[in-house]
Amino acid sequence: MKNKKISDIDKNKLIRLLPKNIQLYFLLLRIDRPIGWWLLVLPSWWVIFLNSSNIFVSLKLIFYFTLGAILMRGGGCIINDLWDYKIDQKVFRTSSRPLASGELSFFSAYIILFIVLFLSFLILSQLPKISWLVAIFSFPLIIFYPFSKRITNYPQFILGLVFSWGVPLGFASTYGIIYLENFLYTFYLYIGTVFWVFGYDSIYSIQDKDDDMNIGVKSTALTFGENLKYAVFISYFIAILFWILSSNSFIWYTGVFVVSIHMIWQISKVELNNPHLALKLFKSNRDLGLILALAAFLDMFNKIYIF
C-alpha cells in the first residue's frame, strides 16, 4: 500500500443513488467526506460545554454550530477549489474534483457558494451579536488559506488558525459577551487547538508530498521531510500543554490524558511514504476530538447537577 496514490473522491452508497448533477454538488461541498466538518466543529463543542451552565442552551448552540460547520466547511472547500483548480488538476488525489475535472462550471460553484454563505448567515443571526464580529474576523483567514500554500512552508499553521476558530466563536456565543474571567482559559484552548490541527494536517499532507514537490506547492510534509514525525510530536506536545492550562477540571484533565495516549499512538505509526496510513491517522482525530467533547460535557454536567 505504500506510495500508492489515492483519490479523495469517495462516493458512498447514498451519494451514488443521486442523479449525476446532484452528486457533483455533494462532491463540491465534500458531503462524501464528513471528517472535515467533524474536525471543524469539535473544538466549538469543547468550549461550549466547558463554559456553559445550562445543558439546554449548550445543546442548542451545539446544534447551530454543527449545521454551521457543515455549511462553512463546504463553503471553504468551494473557495479552495476555485483558487486551486489548476493545481488540483496536477495532483492525482484532487484531479477528480468537480471543478478540476471540468464536470462542474465555475458559475454553478459560485451559485452554490452564495447559497451556502446565505444559509450560514441565517444560522449566525441566531447567535449573540458579539458572535457576528468574532465570525467576521475569521473571513480573511478562510480566504487566505488556499493562497498560503504558495507563499509559506507552513500552510498547515494557517489552517490551524482557521479550523480552531470555533473556540473563540463558541466562547462568545456561550456568554453573549467577551467574558474576561474565562477568556485566558479560552485563549489557551485556542492555542492548543491550533497546534493540534497543525499536527494532524501535517500528517494529512503526506498524501500529496510528491505531487506538491513536482508542482511547487508547499507543505509541512515537504518542509520537515524525514523529521516530520518529530515536528508532529512537538506540535502535539504543545497542544497538550495548552489544553492542560485551559481548565482546572479533573474531568477535563482526564480527557486530555486519554487523548495524549491517542496522540502517542498516531506519532508511533506515522510513515512518510504511506499515504493510506496517513489518511487513517488523520481521520482518527475525530475520535480524539469526541473524547475531549465527552470530557467537557461530563465536566459541565458535574458542575450543574453535582455541585
Short mmCIF file of C-alpha atoms in Angstrom, two decimals:
data_model
loop_
_atom_site.label_atom_id
_atom_site.label_comp_id
_atom_site.label_asym_id
_atom_site.label_seq_id
_atom_site.Cartn_x
_atom_site.Cartn_y
_atom_site.Cartn_z
CA MET A 1 0.00 0.00 0.00
CA LYS A 2 2.98 2.32 0.42
CA ASN A 3 3.42 5.09 -2.17
CA LYS A 4 0.19 4.10 -3.92
CA LYS A 5 -1.74 7.26 -4.75
CA ILE A 6 -5.34 7.64 -3.67
CA SER A 7 -8.21 9.87 -4.72
CA ASP A 8 -10.14 11.96 -2.21
CA ILE A 9 -13.39 11.32 -4.06
CA ASP A 10 -15.34 8.77 -2.09
CA LYS A 11 -18.84 8.29 -3.42
CA ASN A 12 -20.56 6.30 -0.71
CA LYS A 13 -23.61 4.22 -1.47
CA LEU A 14 -26.06 7.01 -0.64
CA ILE A 15 -24.36 9.54 -2.93
CA ARG A 16 -24.22 7.01 -5.77
CA LEU A 17 -28.02 6.80 -5.71
CA LEU A 18 -28.36 10.51 -6.52
CA PRO A 19 -28.58 11.97 -10.05
CA LYS A 20 -25.19 12.78 -11.56
CA ASN A 21 -25.55 16.57 -11.33
CA ILE A 22 -26.57 16.36 -7.66
CA GLN A 23 -23.60 14.10 -6.97
CA LEU A 24 -21.30 16.82 -8.30
CA TYR A 25 -22.69 19.38 -5.87
CA PHE A 26 -22.28 16.95 -2.98
CA LEU A 27 -18.69 16.29 -4.02
CA LEU A 28 -18.02 20.01 -4.36
CA LEU A 29 -19.20 20.51 -0.78
CA ARG A 30 -17.30 17.37 0.38
CA ILE A 31 -20.50 15.84 1.76
CA ASP A 32 -18.92 12.50 0.89
CA ARG A 33 -16.15 13.21 3.44
CA PRO A 34 -17.66 14.30 6.76
CA ILE A 35 -14.30 14.20 8.56
CA GLY A 36 -13.71 17.84 7.60
CA TRP A 37 -16.75 19.26 9.35
CA TRP A 38 -16.23 16.96 12.32
CA LEU A 39 -12.76 18.40 12.87
CA LEU A 40 -14.07 21.91 12.34
CA VAL A 41 -16.95 21.69 14.80
CA LEU A 42 -15.48 19.65 17.66
CA PRO A 43 -13.40 22.48 19.22
CA SER A 44 -16.58 24.56 19.48
CA TRP A 45 -18.23 21.71 21.37
CA TRP A 46 -15.35 21.72 23.87
CA VAL A 47 -15.56 25.41 24.63
CA ILE A 48 -19.36 25.46 24.81
CA PHE A 49 -19.50 22.57 27.28
CA LEU A 50 -16.59 23.92 29.34
CA ASN A 51 -18.23 27.33 29.74
CA SER A 52 -21.96 26.57 29.77
CA SER A 53 -24.08 26.36 32.90
CA ASN A 54 -27.28 25.34 31.11
CA ILE A 55 -27.45 21.99 29.32
CA PHE A 56 -30.36 23.01 27.08
CA VAL A 57 -28.71 26.24 25.95
CA SER A 58 -25.47 24.38 25.27
CA LEU A 59 -27.22 21.71 23.19
CA LYS A 60 -28.98 24.41 21.18
CA LEU A 61 -25.61 26.03 20.48
CA ILE A 62 -24.15 22.64 19.57
CA PHE A 63 -26.94 22.21 17.02
CA TYR A 64 -26.32 25.63 15.44
CA PHE A 65 -22.56 25.17 15.39
CA THR A 66 -22.81 21.73 13.81
CA LEU A 67 -25.03 22.98 11.00
CA GLY A 68 -22.77 25.99 10.59
CA ALA A 69 -19.65 23.83 10.46
CA ILE A 70 -21.12 21.63 7.71
CA LEU A 71 -22.02 24.71 5.68
CA MET A 72 -18.82 26.68 6.28
CA ARG A 73 -16.62 23.68 5.64
CA GLY A 74 -18.46 23.23 2.35
CA GLY A 75 -18.06 26.92 1.54
CA GLY A 76 -14.38 26.79 2.39
CA CYS A 77 -13.94 23.80 0.08
CA ILE A 78 -15.58 25.72 -2.77
CA ILE A 79 -13.28 28.70 -2.21
CA ASN A 80 -10.30 26.35 -2.07
CA ASP A 81 -11.32 24.61 -5.30
CA LEU A 82 -11.89 27.93 -7.09
CA TRP A 83 -8.42 29.10 -6.07
CA ASP A 84 -6.66 25.81 -6.73
CA TYR A 85 -8.41 24.14 -9.65
CA LYS A 86 -5.28 24.30 -11.81
CA ILE A 87 -3.17 22.79 -9.03
CA ASP A 88 -5.85 20.18 -8.33
CA GLN A 89 -5.65 19.08 -11.97
CA LYS A 90 -2.00 18.15 -11.45
CA VAL A 91 -2.47 16.23 -8.19
CA PHE A 92 -3.84 12.70 -8.50
CA ARG A 93 -5.77 12.86 -5.21
CA THR A 94 -7.64 16.01 -6.25
CA SER A 95 -7.82 15.69 -10.03
CA SER A 96 -11.32 14.17 -9.90
CA ARG A 97 -12.85 17.08 -8.01
CA PRO A 98 -15.78 18.62 -9.94
CA LEU A 99 -14.05 21.92 -10.83
CA ALA A 100 -10.66 20.39 -11.56
CA SER A 101 -12.21 17.73 -13.82
CA GLY A 102 -14.39 20.27 -15.60
CA GLU A 103 -17.60 18.41 -14.74
CA LEU A 104 -18.98 21.44 -12.92
CA SER A 105 -18.86 25.04 -14.11
CA PHE A 106 -17.45 27.95 -12.16
CA PHE A 107 -20.80 29.70 -12.40
CA SER A 108 -22.51 26.78 -10.65
CA ALA A 109 -19.83 26.80 -7.95
CA TYR A 110 -20.38 30.49 -7.27
CA ILE A 111 -24.14 29.98 -7.02
CA ILE A 112 -23.70 27.17 -4.51
CA LEU A 113 -21.17 29.27 -2.59
CA PHE A 114 -23.68 32.13 -2.37
CA ILE A 115 -26.40 29.77 -1.09
CA VAL A 116 -24.04 28.26 1.50
CA LEU A 117 -22.95 31.69 2.76
CA PHE A 118 -26.56 32.88 2.94
CA LEU A 119 -27.62 29.85 4.99
CA SER A 120 -24.56 30.31 7.20
CA PHE A 121 -25.58 33.92 7.79
CA LEU A 122 -29.07 32.78 8.84
CA ILE A 123 -27.51 30.46 11.42
CA LEU A 124 -25.13 33.16 12.62
CA SER A 125 -28.09 35.52 13.08
CA GLN A 126 -29.42 33.15 15.76
CA LEU A 127 -26.30 33.71 17.87
CA PRO A 128 -25.49 36.70 20.12
CA LYS A 129 -24.34 39.79 18.24
CA ILE A 130 -20.79 39.62 19.58
CA SER A 131 -20.53 36.29 17.74
CA TRP A 132 -21.09 38.09 14.45
CA LEU A 133 -17.98 40.20 14.99
CA VAL A 134 -15.89 37.18 16.02
CA ALA A 135 -17.08 35.29 12.92
CA ILE A 136 -16.19 38.20 10.61
CA PHE A 137 -12.59 38.14 11.85
CA SER A 138 -12.26 34.59 10.52
CA PHE A 139 -13.12 35.54 6.92
CA PRO A 140 -9.65 36.82 5.93
CA LEU A 141 -8.08 33.59 7.20
CA ILE A 142 -10.60 31.46 5.28
CA ILE A 143 -9.89 33.37 2.08
CA PHE A 144 -6.12 33.43 2.61
CA TYR A 145 -5.64 29.74 3.38
CA PRO A 146 -5.80 28.43 -0.23
CA PHE A 147 -3.17 31.04 -1.19
CA SER A 148 -0.90 30.27 1.78
CA LYS A 149 0.47 27.04 0.30
CA ARG A 150 2.05 29.15 -2.44
CA ILE A 151 3.97 31.52 -0.18
CA THR A 152 4.73 29.78 3.13
CA ASN A 153 6.33 26.49 4.06
CA TYR A 154 3.80 26.14 6.86
CA PRO A 155 0.30 26.40 5.34
CA GLN A 156 -0.85 23.89 7.96
CA PHE A 157 -0.40 26.64 10.56
CA ILE A 158 -2.82 28.88 8.69
CA LEU A 159 -5.29 26.01 8.57
CA GLY A 160 -4.82 25.64 12.32
CA LEU A 161 -5.87 29.26 12.84
CA VAL A 162 -8.96 28.67 10.67
CA PHE A 163 -10.07 25.28 11.97
CA SER A 164 -9.68 26.39 15.59
CA TRP A 165 -11.94 29.42 15.19
CA GLY A 166 -14.85 27.54 16.71
CA VAL A 167 -13.16 28.11 20.09
CA PRO A 168 -13.43 31.93 20.25
CA LEU A 169 -16.74 31.83 18.38
CA GLY A 170 -18.20 29.25 20.76
CA PHE A 171 -16.91 31.22 23.74
CA ALA A 172 -18.57 34.44 22.55
CA SER A 173 -21.80 32.59 21.74
CA THR A 174 -21.98 30.97 25.17
CA TYR A 175 -21.75 34.20 27.13
CA GLY A 176 -23.01 36.75 24.61
CA ILE A 177 -20.07 38.93 25.65
CA ILE A 178 -16.31 38.57 25.89
CA TYR A 179 -16.30 37.33 29.49
CA LEU A 180 -12.81 38.25 30.69
CA GLU A 181 -12.76 35.93 33.70
CA ASN A 182 -12.60 32.84 31.49
CA PHE A 183 -11.01 34.47 28.45
CA LEU A 184 -7.48 33.30 29.32
CA TYR A 185 -8.65 29.69 29.60
CA THR A 186 -10.27 30.02 26.18
CA PHE A 187 -7.13 31.58 24.72
CA TYR A 188 -5.11 28.60 25.92
CA LEU A 189 -7.71 26.23 24.46
CA TYR A 190 -7.46 28.02 21.12
CA ILE A 191 -3.65 27.89 21.00
CA GLY A 192 -3.65 24.20 21.92
CA THR A 193 -6.18 23.51 19.19
CA VAL A 194 -4.12 25.37 16.61
CA PHE A 195 -1.17 23.08 17.31
CA TRP A 196 -3.42 20.01 17.25
CA VAL A 197 -4.65 20.99 13.78
CA PHE A 198 -1.10 21.74 12.68
CA GLY A 199 -0.07 18.24 13.76
CA TYR A 200 -2.87 16.26 12.17
CA ASP A 201 -2.83 18.27 8.94
CA SER A 202 0.92 17.73 8.70
CA ILE A 203 0.15 14.01 8.75
CA TYR A 204 -2.55 14.57 6.12
CA SER A 205 -0.08 16.41 3.87
CA ILE A 206 1.95 13.20 3.47
CA GLN A 207 -0.59 12.13 0.85
CA ASP A 208 0.41 14.91 -1.57
CA LYS A 209 4.09 15.45 -0.88
CA ASP A 210 5.36 14.01 -4.19
CA ASP A 211 2.84 15.92 -6.30
CA ASP A 212 3.37 19.07 -4.24
CA MET A 213 7.11 18.88 -4.83
CA ASN A 214 6.63 18.50 -8.59
CA ILE A 215 4.28 21.47 -8.96
CA GLY A 216 5.95 23.75 -6.42
CA VAL A 217 3.28 23.77 -3.72
CA LYS A 218 4.47 23.99 -0.12
CA SER A 219 3.52 21.83 2.87
CA THR A 220 4.95 20.75 6.20
CA ALA A 221 5.47 17.22 4.86
CA LEU A 222 7.98 18.75 2.44
CA THR A 223 9.33 21.31 4.90
CA PHE A 224 10.18 18.77 7.61
CA GLY A 225 10.80 15.74 5.39
CA GLU A 226 12.26 12.88 7.39
CA ASN A 227 11.84 14.95 10.56
CA LEU A 228 8.06 15.19 10.15
CA LYS A 229 7.39 12.73 12.97
CA TYR A 230 9.39 14.92 15.37
CA ALA A 231 7.51 18.02 14.19
CA VAL A 232 4.17 16.31 14.85
CA PHE A 233 5.43 15.22 18.28
CA ILE A 234 6.39 18.79 19.22
CA SER A 235 3.10 20.13 17.85
CA TYR A 236 1.02 17.62 19.78
CA PHE A 237 3.10 18.16 22.93
CA ILE A 238 2.40 21.91 22.79
CA ALA A 239 -1.29 21.17 22.20
CA ILE A 240 -1.42 19.01 25.32
CA LEU A 241 0.34 21.66 27.44
CA PHE A 242 -2.11 24.39 26.42
CA TRP A 243 -5.12 22.12 26.81
CA ILE A 244 -4.00 21.40 30.38
CA LEU A 245 -3.83 25.15 31.01
CA SER A 246 -7.29 25.69 29.51
CA SER A 247 -9.22 24.33 32.51
CA ASN A 248 -8.86 23.47 36.18
CA SER A 249 -11.18 20.48 35.97
CA PHE A 250 -10.04 16.97 36.89
CA ILE A 251 -12.55 15.54 34.38
CA TRP A 252 -11.04 17.66 31.61
CA TYR A 253 -7.52 16.64 32.66
CA THR A 254 -8.60 13.01 32.41
CA GLY A 255 -9.81 13.58 28.86
CA VAL A 256 -6.56 15.31 27.94
CA PHE A 257 -4.59 12.38 29.38
CA VAL A 258 -6.56 9.88 27.29
CA VAL A 259 -6.09 11.85 24.07
CA SER A 260 -2.37 12.24 24.79
CA ILE A 261 -2.14 8.44 24.60
CA HIS A 262 -4.02 8.60 21.30
CA MET A 263 -1.52 11.18 20.02
CA ILE A 264 1.42 8.99 21.02
CA TRP A 265 -0.19 6.16 19.05
CA GLN A 266 -0.52 8.42 16.00
CA ILE A 267 3.09 9.54 16.18
CA SER A 268 4.35 5.98 16.55
CA LYS A 269 2.52 4.97 13.38
CA VAL A 270 3.47 7.86 11.07
CA GLU A 271 5.29 6.78 7.90
CA LEU A 272 6.44 9.41 5.45
CA ASN A 273 5.81 7.19 2.41
CA ASN A 274 2.47 5.65 3.35
CA PRO A 275 -0.43 7.89 2.22
CA HIS A 276 -3.10 5.32 3.13
CA LEU A 277 -1.87 5.18 6.71
CA ALA A 278 -1.59 8.97 6.81
CA LEU A 279 -5.27 9.27 5.87
CA LYS A 280 -6.23 6.71 8.52
CA LEU A 281 -4.28 8.55 11.23
CA PHE A 282 -5.72 11.88 10.12
CA LYS A 283 -9.30 10.58 10.32
CA SER A 284 -8.66 9.13 13.79
CA ASN A 285 -8.55 12.69 15.11
CA ARG A 286 -12.34 12.76 15.01
CA ASP A 287 -12.31 10.18 17.79
CA LEU A 288 -9.72 12.22 19.67
CA GLY A 289 -11.98 15.26 19.42
CA LEU A 290 -15.01 13.30 20.59
CA ILE A 291 -13.11 12.10 23.67
CA LEU A 292 -12.41 15.70 24.65
CA ALA A 293 -16.03 16.63 23.87
CA LEU A 294 -17.20 13.89 26.24
CA ALA A 295 -14.82 15.13 28.95
CA ALA A 296 -16.09 18.69 28.52
CA PHE A 297 -19.72 17.51 28.61
CA LEU A 298 -19.17 15.49 31.78
CA ASP A 299 -17.44 18.49 33.34
CA MET A 300 -20.47 20.69 32.54
CA PHE A 301 -22.86 18.03 33.85
CA ASN A 302 -20.82 17.72 37.04
CA LYS A 303 -20.88 21.49 37.63
CA ILE A 304 -24.63 21.79 37.02
CA TYR A 305 -26.01 18.73 38.74
CA ILE A 306 -23.41 17.72 41.32
CA PHE A 307 -22.19 20.97 42.82
#
